[in-house]
PDB file of C-alpha atoms in Angstrom:
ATOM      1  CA  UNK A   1       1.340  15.866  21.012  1.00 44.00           C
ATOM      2  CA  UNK A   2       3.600  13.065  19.772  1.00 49.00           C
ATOM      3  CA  UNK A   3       4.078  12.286  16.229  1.00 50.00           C
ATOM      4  CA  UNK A   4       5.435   8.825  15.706  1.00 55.00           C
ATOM      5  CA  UNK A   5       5.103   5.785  13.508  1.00 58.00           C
ATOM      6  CA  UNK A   6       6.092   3.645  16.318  1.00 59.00           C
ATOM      7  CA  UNK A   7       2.770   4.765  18.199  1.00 69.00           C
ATOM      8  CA  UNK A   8       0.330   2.813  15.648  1.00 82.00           C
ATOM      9  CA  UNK A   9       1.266  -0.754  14.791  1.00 86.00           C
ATOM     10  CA  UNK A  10       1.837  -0.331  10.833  1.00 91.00           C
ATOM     11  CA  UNK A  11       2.628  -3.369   9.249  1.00 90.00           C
ATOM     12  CA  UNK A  12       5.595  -4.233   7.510  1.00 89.00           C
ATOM     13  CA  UNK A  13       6.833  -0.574   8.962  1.00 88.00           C
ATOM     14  CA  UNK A  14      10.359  -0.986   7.861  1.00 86.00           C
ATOM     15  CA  UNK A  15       9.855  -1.505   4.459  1.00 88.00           C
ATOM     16  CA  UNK A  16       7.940   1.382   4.763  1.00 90.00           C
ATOM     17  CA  UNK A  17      10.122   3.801   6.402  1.00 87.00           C
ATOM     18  CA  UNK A  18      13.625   1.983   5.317  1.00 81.00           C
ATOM     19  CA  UNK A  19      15.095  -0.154   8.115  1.00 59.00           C
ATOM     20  CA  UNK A  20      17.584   2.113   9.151  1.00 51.00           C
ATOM     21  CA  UNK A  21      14.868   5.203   9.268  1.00 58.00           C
ATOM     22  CA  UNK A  22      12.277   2.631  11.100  1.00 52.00           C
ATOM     23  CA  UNK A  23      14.720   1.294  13.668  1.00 43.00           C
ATOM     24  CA  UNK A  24      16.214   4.851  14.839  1.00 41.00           C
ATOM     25  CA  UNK A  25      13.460   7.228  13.882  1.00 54.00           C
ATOM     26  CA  UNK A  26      12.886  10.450  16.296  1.00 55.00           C
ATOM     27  CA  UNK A  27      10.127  11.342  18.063  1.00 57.00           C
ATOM     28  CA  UNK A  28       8.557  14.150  16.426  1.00 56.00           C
ATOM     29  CA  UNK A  29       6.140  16.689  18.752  1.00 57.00           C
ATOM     30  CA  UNK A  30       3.939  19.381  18.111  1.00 60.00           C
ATOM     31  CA  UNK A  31       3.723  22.003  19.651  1.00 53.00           C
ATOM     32  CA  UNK A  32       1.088  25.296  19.170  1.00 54.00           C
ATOM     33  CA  UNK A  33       3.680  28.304  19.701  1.00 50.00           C
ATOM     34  CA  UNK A  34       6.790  28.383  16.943  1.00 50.00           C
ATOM     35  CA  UNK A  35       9.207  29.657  20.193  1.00 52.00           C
ATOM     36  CA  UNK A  36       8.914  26.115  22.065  1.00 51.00           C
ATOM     37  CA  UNK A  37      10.574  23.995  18.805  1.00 48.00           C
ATOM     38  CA  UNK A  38      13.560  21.748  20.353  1.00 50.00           C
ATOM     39  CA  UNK A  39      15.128  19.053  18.807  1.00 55.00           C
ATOM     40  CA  UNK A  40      17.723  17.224  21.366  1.00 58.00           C
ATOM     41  CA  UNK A  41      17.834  13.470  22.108  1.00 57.00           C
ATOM     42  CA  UNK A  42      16.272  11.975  19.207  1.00 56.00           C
ATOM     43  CA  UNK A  43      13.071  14.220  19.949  1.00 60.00           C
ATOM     44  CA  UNK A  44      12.249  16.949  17.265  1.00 59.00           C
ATOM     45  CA  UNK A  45       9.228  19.519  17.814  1.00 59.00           C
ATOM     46  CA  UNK A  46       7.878  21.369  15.384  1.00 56.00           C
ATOM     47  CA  UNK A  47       5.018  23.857  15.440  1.00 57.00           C
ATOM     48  CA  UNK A  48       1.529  23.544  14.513  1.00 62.00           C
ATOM     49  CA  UNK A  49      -0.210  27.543  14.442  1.00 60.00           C
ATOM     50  CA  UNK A  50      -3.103  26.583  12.335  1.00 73.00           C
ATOM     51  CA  UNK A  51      -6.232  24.543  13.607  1.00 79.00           C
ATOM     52  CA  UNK A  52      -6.652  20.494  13.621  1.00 86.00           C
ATOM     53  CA  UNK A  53      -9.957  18.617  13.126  1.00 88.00           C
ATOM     54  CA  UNK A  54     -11.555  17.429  15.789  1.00 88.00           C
ATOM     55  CA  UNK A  55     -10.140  13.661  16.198  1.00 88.00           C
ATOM     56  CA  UNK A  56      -6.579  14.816  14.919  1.00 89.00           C
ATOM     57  CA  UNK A  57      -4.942  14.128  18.285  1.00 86.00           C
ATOM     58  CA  UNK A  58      -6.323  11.049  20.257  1.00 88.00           C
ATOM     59  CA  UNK A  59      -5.182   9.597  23.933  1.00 83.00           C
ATOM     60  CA  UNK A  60      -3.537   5.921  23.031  1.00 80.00           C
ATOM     61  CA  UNK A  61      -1.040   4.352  25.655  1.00 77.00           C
ATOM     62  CA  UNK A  62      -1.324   6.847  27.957  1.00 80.00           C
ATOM     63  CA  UNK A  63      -0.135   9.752  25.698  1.00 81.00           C
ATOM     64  CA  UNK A  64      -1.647  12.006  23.192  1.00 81.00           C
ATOM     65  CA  UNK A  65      -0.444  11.111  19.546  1.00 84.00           C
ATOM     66  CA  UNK A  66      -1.134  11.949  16.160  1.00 87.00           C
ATOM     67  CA  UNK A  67      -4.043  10.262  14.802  1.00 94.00           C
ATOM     68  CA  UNK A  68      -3.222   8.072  11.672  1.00 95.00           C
ATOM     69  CA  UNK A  69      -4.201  10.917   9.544  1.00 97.00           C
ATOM     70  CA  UNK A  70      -2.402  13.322  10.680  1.00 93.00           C
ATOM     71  CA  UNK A  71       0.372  10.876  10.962  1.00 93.00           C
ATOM     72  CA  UNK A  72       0.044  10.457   7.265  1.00 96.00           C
ATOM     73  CA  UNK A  73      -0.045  14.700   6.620  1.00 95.00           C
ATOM     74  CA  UNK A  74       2.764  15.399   9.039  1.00 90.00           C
ATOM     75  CA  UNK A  75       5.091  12.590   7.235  1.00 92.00           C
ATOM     76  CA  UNK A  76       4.497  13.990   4.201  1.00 94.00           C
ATOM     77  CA  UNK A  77       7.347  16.121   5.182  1.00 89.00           C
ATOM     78  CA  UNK A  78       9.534  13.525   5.910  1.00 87.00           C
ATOM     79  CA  UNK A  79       9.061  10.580   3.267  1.00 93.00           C
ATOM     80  CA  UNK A  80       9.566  10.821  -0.701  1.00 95.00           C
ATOM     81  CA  UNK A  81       6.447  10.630  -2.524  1.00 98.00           C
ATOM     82  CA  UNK A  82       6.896   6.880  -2.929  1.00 98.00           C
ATOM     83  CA  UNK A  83       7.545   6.137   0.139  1.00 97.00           C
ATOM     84  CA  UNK A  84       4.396   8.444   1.672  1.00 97.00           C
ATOM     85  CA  UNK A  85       2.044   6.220  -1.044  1.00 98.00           C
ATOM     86  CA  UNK A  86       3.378   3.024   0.328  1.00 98.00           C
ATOM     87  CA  UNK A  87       2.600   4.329   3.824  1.00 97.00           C
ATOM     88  CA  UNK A  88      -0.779   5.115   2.894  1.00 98.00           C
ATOM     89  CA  UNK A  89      -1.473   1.483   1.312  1.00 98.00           C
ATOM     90  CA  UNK A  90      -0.485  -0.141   4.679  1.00 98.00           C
ATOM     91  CA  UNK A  91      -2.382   2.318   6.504  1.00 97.00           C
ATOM     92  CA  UNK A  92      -5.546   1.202   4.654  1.00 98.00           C
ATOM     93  CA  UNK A  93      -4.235  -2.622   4.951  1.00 97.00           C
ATOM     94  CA  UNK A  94      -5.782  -5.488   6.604  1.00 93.00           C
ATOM     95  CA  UNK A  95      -5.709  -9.226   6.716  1.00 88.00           C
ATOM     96  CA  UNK A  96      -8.226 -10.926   3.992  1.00 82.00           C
ATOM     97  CA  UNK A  97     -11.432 -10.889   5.003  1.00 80.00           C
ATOM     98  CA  UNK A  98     -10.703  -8.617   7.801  1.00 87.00           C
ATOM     99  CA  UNK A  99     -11.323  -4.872   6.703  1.00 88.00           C
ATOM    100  CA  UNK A 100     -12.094  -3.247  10.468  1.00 89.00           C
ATOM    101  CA  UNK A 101      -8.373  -4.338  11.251  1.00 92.00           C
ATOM    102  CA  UNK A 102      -7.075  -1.882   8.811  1.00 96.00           C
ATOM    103  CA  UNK A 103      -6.002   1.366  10.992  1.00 96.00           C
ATOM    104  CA  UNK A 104      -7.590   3.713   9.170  1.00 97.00           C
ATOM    105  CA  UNK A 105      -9.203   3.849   5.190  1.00 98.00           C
ATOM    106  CA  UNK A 106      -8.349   6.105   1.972  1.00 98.00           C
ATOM    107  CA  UNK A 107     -12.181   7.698   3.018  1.00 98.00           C
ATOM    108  CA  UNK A 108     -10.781   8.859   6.263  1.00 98.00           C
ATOM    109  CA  UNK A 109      -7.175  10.310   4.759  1.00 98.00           C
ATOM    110  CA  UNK A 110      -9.526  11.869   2.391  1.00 98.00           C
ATOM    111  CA  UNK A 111     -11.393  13.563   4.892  1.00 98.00           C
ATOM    112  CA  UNK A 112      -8.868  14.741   7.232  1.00 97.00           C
ATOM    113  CA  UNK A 113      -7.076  16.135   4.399  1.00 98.00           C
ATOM    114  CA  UNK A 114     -10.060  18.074   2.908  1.00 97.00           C
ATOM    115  CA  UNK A 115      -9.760  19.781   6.199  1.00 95.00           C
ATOM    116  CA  UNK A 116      -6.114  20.500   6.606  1.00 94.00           C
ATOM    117  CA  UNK A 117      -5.714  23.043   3.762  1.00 94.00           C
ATOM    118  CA  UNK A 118      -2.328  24.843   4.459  1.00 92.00           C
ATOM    119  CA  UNK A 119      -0.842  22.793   6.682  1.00 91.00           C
ATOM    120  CA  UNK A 120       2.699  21.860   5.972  1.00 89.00           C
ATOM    121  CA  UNK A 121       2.764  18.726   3.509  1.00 93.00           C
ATOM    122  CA  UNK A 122      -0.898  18.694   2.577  1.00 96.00           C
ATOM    123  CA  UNK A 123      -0.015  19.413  -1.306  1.00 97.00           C
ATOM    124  CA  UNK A 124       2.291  16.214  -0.977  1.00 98.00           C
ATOM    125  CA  UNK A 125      -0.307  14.485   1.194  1.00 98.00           C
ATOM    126  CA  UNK A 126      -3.308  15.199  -1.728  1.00 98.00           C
ATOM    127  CA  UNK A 127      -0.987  14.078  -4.300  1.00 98.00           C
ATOM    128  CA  UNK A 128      -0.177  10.640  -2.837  1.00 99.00           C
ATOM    129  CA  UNK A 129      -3.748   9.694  -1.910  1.00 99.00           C
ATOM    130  CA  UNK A 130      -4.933  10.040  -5.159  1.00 98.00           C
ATOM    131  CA  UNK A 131      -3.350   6.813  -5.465  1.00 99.00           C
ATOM    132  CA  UNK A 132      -3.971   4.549  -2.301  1.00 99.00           C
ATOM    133  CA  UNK A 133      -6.686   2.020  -1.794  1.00 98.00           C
ATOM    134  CA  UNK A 134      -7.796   0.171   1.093  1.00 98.00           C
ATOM    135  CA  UNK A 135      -7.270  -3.609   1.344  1.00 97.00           C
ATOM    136  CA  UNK A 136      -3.726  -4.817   0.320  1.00 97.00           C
ATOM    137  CA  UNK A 137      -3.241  -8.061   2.340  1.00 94.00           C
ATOM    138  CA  UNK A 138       0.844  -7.172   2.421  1.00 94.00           C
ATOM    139  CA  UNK A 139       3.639  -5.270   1.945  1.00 95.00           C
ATOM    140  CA  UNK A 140       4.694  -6.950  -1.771  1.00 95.00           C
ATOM    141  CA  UNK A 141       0.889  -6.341  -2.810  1.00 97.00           C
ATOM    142  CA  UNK A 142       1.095  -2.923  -1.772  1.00 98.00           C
ATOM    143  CA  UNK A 143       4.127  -2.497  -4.225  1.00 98.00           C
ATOM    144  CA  UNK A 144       2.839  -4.683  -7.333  1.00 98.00           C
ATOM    145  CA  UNK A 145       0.420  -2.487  -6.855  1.00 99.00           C
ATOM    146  CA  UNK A 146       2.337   0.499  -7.011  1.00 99.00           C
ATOM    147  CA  UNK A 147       4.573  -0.275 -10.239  1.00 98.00           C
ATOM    148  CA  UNK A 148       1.208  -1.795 -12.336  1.00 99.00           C
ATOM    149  CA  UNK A 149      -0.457   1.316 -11.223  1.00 98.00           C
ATOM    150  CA  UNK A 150       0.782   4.509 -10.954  1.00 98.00           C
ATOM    151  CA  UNK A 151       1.281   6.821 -13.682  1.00 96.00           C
ATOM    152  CA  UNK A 152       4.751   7.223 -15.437  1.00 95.00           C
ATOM    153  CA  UNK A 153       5.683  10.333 -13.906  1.00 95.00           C
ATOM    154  CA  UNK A 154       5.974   8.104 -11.174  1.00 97.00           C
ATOM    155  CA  UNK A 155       7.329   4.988 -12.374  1.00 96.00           C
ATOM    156  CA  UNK A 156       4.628   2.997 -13.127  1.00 97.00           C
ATOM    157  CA  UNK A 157       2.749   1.560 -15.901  1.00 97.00           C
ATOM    158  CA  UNK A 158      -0.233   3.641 -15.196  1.00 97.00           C
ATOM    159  CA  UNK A 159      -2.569   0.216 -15.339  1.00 98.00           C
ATOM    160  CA  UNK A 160      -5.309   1.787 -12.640  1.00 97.00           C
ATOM    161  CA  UNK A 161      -8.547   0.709 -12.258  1.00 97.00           C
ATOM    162  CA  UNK A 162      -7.525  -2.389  -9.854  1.00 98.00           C
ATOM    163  CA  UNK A 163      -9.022  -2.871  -6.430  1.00 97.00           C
ATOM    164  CA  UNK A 164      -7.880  -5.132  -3.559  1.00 97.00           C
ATOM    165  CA  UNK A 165      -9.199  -8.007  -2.185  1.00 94.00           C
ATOM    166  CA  UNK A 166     -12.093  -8.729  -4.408  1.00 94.00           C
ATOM    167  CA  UNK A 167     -15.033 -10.976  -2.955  1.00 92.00           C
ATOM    168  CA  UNK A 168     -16.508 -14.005  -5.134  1.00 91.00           C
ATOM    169  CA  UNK A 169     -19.469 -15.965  -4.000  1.00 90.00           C
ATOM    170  CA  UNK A 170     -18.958 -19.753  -4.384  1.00 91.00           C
ATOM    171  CA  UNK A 171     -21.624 -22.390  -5.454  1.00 91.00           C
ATOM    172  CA  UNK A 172     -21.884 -25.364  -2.843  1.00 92.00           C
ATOM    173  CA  UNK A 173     -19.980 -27.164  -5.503  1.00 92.00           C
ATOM    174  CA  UNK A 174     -17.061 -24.649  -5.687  1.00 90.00           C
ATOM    175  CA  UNK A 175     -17.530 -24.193  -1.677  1.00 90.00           C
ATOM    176  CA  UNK A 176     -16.907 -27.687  -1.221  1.00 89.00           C
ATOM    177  CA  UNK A 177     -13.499 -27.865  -3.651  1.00 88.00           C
ATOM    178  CA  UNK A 178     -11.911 -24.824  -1.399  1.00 86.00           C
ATOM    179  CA  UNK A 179     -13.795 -25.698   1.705  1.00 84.00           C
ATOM    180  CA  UNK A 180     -14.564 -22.074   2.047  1.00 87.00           C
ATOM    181  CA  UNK A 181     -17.366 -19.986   0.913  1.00 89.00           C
ATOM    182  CA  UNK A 182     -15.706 -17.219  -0.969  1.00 88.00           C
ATOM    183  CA  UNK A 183     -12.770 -16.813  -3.242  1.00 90.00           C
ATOM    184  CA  UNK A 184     -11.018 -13.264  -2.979  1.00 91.00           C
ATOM    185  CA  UNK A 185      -8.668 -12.346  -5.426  1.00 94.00           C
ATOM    186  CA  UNK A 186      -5.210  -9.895  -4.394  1.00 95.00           C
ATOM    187  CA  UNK A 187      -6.027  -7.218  -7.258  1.00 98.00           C
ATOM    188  CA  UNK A 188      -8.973  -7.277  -9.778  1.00 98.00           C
ATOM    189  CA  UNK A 189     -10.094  -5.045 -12.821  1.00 98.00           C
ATOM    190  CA  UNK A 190     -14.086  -5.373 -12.203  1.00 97.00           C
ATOM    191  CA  UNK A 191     -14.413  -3.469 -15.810  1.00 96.00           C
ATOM    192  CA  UNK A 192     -12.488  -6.041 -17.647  1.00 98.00           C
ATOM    193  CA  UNK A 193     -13.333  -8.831 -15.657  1.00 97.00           C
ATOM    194  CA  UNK A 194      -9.559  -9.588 -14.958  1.00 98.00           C
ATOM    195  CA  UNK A 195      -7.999 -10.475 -11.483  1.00 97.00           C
ATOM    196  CA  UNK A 196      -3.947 -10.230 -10.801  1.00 97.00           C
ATOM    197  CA  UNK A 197      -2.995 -13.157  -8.126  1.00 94.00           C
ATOM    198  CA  UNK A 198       0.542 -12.227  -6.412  1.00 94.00           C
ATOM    199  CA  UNK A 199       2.174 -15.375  -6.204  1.00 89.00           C
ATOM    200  CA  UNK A 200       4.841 -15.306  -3.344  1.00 82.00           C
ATOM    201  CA  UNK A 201       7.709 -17.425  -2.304  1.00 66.00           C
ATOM    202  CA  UNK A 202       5.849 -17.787   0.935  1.00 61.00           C
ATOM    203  CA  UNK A 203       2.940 -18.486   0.725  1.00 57.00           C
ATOM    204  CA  UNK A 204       3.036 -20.282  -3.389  1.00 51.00           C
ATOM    205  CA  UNK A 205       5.610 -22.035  -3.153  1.00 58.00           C
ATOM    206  CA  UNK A 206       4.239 -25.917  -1.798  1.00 64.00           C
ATOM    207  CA  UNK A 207       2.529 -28.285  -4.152  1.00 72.00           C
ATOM    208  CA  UNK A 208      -0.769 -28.277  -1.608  1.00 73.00           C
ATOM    209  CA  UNK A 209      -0.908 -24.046  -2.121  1.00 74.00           C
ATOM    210  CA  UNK A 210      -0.110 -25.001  -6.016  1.00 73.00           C
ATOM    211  CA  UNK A 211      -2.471 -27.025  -6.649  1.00 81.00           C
ATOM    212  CA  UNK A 212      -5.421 -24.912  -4.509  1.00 80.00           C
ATOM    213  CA  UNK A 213      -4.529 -22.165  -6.820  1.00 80.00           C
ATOM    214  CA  UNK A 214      -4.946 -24.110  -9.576  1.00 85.00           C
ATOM    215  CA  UNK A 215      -8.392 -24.991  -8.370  1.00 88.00           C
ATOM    216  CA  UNK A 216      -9.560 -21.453  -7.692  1.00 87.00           C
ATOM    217  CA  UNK A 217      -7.681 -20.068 -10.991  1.00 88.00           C
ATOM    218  CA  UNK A 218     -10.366 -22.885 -12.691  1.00 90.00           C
ATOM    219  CA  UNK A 219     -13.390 -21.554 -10.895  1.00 92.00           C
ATOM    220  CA  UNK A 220     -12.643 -17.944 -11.741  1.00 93.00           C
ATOM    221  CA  UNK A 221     -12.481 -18.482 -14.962  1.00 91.00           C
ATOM    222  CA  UNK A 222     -15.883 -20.369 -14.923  1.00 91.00           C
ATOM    223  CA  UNK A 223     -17.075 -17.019 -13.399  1.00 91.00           C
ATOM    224  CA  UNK A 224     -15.468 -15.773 -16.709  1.00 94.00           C
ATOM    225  CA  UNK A 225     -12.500 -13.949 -14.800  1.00 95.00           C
ATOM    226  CA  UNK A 226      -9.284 -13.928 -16.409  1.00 96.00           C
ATOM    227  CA  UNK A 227      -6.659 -14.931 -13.737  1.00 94.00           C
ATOM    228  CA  UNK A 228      -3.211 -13.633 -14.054  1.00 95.00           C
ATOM    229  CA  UNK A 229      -0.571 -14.532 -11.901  1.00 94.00           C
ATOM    230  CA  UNK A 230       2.246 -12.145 -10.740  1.00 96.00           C
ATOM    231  CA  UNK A 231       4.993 -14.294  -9.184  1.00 93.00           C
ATOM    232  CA  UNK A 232       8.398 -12.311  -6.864  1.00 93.00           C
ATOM    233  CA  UNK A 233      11.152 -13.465  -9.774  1.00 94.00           C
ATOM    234  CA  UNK A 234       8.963 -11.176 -12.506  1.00 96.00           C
ATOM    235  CA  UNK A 235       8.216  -8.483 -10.000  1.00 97.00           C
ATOM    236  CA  UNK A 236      11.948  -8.674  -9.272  1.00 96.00           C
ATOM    237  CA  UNK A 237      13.097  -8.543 -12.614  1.00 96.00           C
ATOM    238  CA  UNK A 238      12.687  -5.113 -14.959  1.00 96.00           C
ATOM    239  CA  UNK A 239      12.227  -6.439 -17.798  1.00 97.00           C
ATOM    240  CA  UNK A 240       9.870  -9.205 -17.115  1.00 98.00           C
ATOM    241  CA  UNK A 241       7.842  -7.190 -14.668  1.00 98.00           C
ATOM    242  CA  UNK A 242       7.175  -5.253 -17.759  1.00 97.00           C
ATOM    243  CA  UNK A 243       6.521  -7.842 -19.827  1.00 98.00           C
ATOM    244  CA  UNK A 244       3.804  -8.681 -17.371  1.00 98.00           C
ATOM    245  CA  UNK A 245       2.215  -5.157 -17.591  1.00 98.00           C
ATOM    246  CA  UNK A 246       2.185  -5.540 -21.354  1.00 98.00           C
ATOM    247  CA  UNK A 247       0.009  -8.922 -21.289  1.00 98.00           C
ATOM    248  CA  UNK A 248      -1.947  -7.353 -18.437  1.00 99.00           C
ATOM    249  CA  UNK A 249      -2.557  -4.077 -20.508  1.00 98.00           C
ATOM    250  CA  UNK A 250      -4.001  -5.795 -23.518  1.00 98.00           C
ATOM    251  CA  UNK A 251      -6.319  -7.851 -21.187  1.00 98.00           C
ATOM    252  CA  UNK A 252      -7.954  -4.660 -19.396  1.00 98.00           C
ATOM    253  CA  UNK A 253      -7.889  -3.133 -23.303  1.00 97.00           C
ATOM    254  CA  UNK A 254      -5.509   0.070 -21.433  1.00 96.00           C
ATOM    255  CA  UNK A 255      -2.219   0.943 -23.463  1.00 94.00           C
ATOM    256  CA  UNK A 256       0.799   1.919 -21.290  1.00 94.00           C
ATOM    257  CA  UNK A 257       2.079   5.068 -21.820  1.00 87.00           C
ATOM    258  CA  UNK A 258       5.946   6.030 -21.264  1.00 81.00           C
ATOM    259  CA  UNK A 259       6.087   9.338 -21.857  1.00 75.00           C
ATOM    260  CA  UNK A 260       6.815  11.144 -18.946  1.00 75.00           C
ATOM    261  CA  UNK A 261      10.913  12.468 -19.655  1.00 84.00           C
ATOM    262  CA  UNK A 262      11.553  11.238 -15.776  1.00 90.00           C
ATOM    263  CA  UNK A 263      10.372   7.539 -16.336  1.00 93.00           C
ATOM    264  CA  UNK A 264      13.366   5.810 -15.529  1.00 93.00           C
ATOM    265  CA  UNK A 265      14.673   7.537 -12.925  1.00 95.00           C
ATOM    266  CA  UNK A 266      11.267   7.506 -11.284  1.00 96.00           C
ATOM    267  CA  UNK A 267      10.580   3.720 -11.788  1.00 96.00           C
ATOM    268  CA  UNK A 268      14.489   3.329 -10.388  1.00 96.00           C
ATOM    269  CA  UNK A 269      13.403   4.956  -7.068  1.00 96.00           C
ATOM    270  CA  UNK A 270      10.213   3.192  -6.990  1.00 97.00           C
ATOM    271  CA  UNK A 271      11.906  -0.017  -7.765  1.00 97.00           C
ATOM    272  CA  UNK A 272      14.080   0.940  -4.838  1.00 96.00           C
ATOM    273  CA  UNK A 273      11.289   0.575  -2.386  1.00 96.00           C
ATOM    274  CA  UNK A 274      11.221  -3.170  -3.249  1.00 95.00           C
ATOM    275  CA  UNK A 275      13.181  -5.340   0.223  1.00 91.00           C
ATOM    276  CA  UNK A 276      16.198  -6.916  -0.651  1.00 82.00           C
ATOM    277  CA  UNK A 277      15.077 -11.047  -1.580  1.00 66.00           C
ATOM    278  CA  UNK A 278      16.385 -12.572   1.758  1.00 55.00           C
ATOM    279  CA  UNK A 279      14.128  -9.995   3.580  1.00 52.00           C
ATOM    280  CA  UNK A 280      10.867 -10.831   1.235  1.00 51.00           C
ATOM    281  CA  UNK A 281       9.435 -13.839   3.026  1.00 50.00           C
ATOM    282  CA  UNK A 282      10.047 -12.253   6.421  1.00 49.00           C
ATOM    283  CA  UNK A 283       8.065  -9.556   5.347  1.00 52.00           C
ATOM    284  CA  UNK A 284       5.131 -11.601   4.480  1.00 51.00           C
ATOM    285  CA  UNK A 285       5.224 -13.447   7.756  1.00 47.00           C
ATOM    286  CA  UNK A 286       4.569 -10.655   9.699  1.00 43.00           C
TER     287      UNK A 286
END
C-alpha cells in the first residue's frame, strides 16, 4: 500500500510540503510484517502491525494508496505540527460554492482518527485537527487562518470561532448589484456578526474587483455584518498583521493572549510557512 501526497491532487501541495520536500518526496509503503521495511530508490516502507478501518486503503490509478486520512495520520510523522495543520486545511478545501470538491472533510479525519488509537502519529494527528476546518478557498486563507487562529503555543493570536466560506442570501435588489444570488464571505465570526475578507494581490487588485467589493462590503453591513478586510502587505508584515488581530479582537469582544513562553519562536515557524511574495499569486492561480 502506497503512501504518497502525489497520489491525491492537494492543492497548493508545495506550499504545503515545502517545494523542495513536494518536488522530490519518496514514496512511502506499508507493509504488515516489520521484516519486509526497505528504503532504496526514493521508496521507504514502513510497517503497519496494528489494524486499519475499513476504507483506509482504496484502489485509485490502478494502485492501492492511502486514503486521505490515513494520508493525513501517516504524515503526521513526517511534517511539523504546522505544516500537518496546513495539510489538513487543504485537505478539507474546495472552490467557493463547491464543497463535494474538497477531498475529504475535518468529520472524516475525525473519524478515521477516533479509530486509529496507537498508531504511529495519531497523538500528533489529534492535536492538529483540533484546529482544521473545511472550506478555505486557498492556500493564503488557509494561513490567515492559521496565525488569527491558533492558540499562542502555536503562534497565533488564538482569535477562533471563524468559519470558512460563509453563505448570505441576497434580496433581488442586492442579487441584481452582484448579479449573483449569494454573497460568501472568506472567514466569518457568526457570534459576533463579523466577517474577515482576504484581500489578495490576485484577485483585489483591479478597480472592477475594487469596486465589487465595495458593493458587497455595503450590503453586509446592511445585513449588520462588520466587514474587515485582510490584505497580503499586513499578513506579510509582523507588526501590522498584529495590529489587524488587535482591531479584529475587540470586534468579536475576544482578548489575545501572549502568554505561552514559546510565542515567538512558534509564530517565527508558523510565519515560515508563508511562500516567498513572487510565489503568492502563483499560488492563488492554481
Amino acid at each position: 500500500m502506497r503512501v504518497r501526497q502525489a497520489e491525491w491532487d492537494i492543492p497548493q501541495k508545495e506550499a504545503v510540503f515545502g517545494y523542495d520536500i513536494s518536488a522530490a518526496a519518496a514514496t512511502h509503503i506499508t507493509v504488515c510484517d516489520h521484516d519486509e521495511r526497505f528504503k532504496n530508490n526514493g521508496r521507504r516502507a514502513h510497517s503497519c502491525v496494528l489494524p486499519l478501518p475499513t476504507g483506509a486503503v482504496v484502489f485509485r490509478n490502478g494502485k492501492s494508496v492511502a486514503s486521505p486520512e490515513l494520508l493525513f495520520l501517516e504524515l503526521a510523522n513526517e511534517l511539523s505540527i504546522h505544516r500537518l495543520i496546513l495539510l489538513g486545511l487543504q485537505l478539507c478545501s474546495y472552490p467557493v460554492g463547491s464543497p463535494s470538491k474538497a477531498i475529504t472533510t475535518k468529520q472524516n479525519l475525525v473519524k478515521f482518527l477516533e479509530k486509529t488509537s496507537g498508531h504511529r502519529g495519531h497523538r500528533k494527528a489529534m492535536r492538529a485537527v483540533k484546529y482544521i476546518e473545511n472550506g478555505s478557498a486557498s492556500i493564503m486563507e488557509s494561513l490567515a487562518f492559521m496565525i488569527l487562529t491558533l492558540p499562542s503555543n502555536l503562534g497565533g493570536y488564538g482569535l477562533n470561532g471563524a468559519a470558512f466560506g460563509y453563505k448570505f442570501r441576497l434580496s433581488d435588489e442586492e442579487r441584481m448589484q452582484l448579479l449573483q444570488n449569494y454573497c460568501i464571505v472568506d472567514m466569518y465570526y457568526k457570534h459576533a456578526k463579523v466577517a474577515v475578507e482576504y484581500d489578495s494581490f490576485t484577485h483585489h487588485s483591479s478597480p472592477a474587483e475594487q469596486g465589487k467589493d465595495a458593493i458587497r462590503a455595503e450590503i453586509l453591513r446592511k445585513h449588520g455584518i462588520t466587514v474587515m478586510h485582510l490584505s497580503t502587505i499586513q499578513l506579510y508584515n509582523n507588526v501590522a498583521c498584529r495590529d489587524f488581530a488587535r482591531s479584529l479582537s475587540a470586534k468579536i469582544n475576544k482578548r489575545i493572549r501572549m502568554q505561552s513562553s514559546k510565542y515567538d519562536e512558534m509564530n517565527g515557524l508558523l510565519r515560515e510557512l508563508l511562500p516567498e511574495k513572487d510565489c503568492e499569486s502563483k499560488l492563488q492561480n492554481k
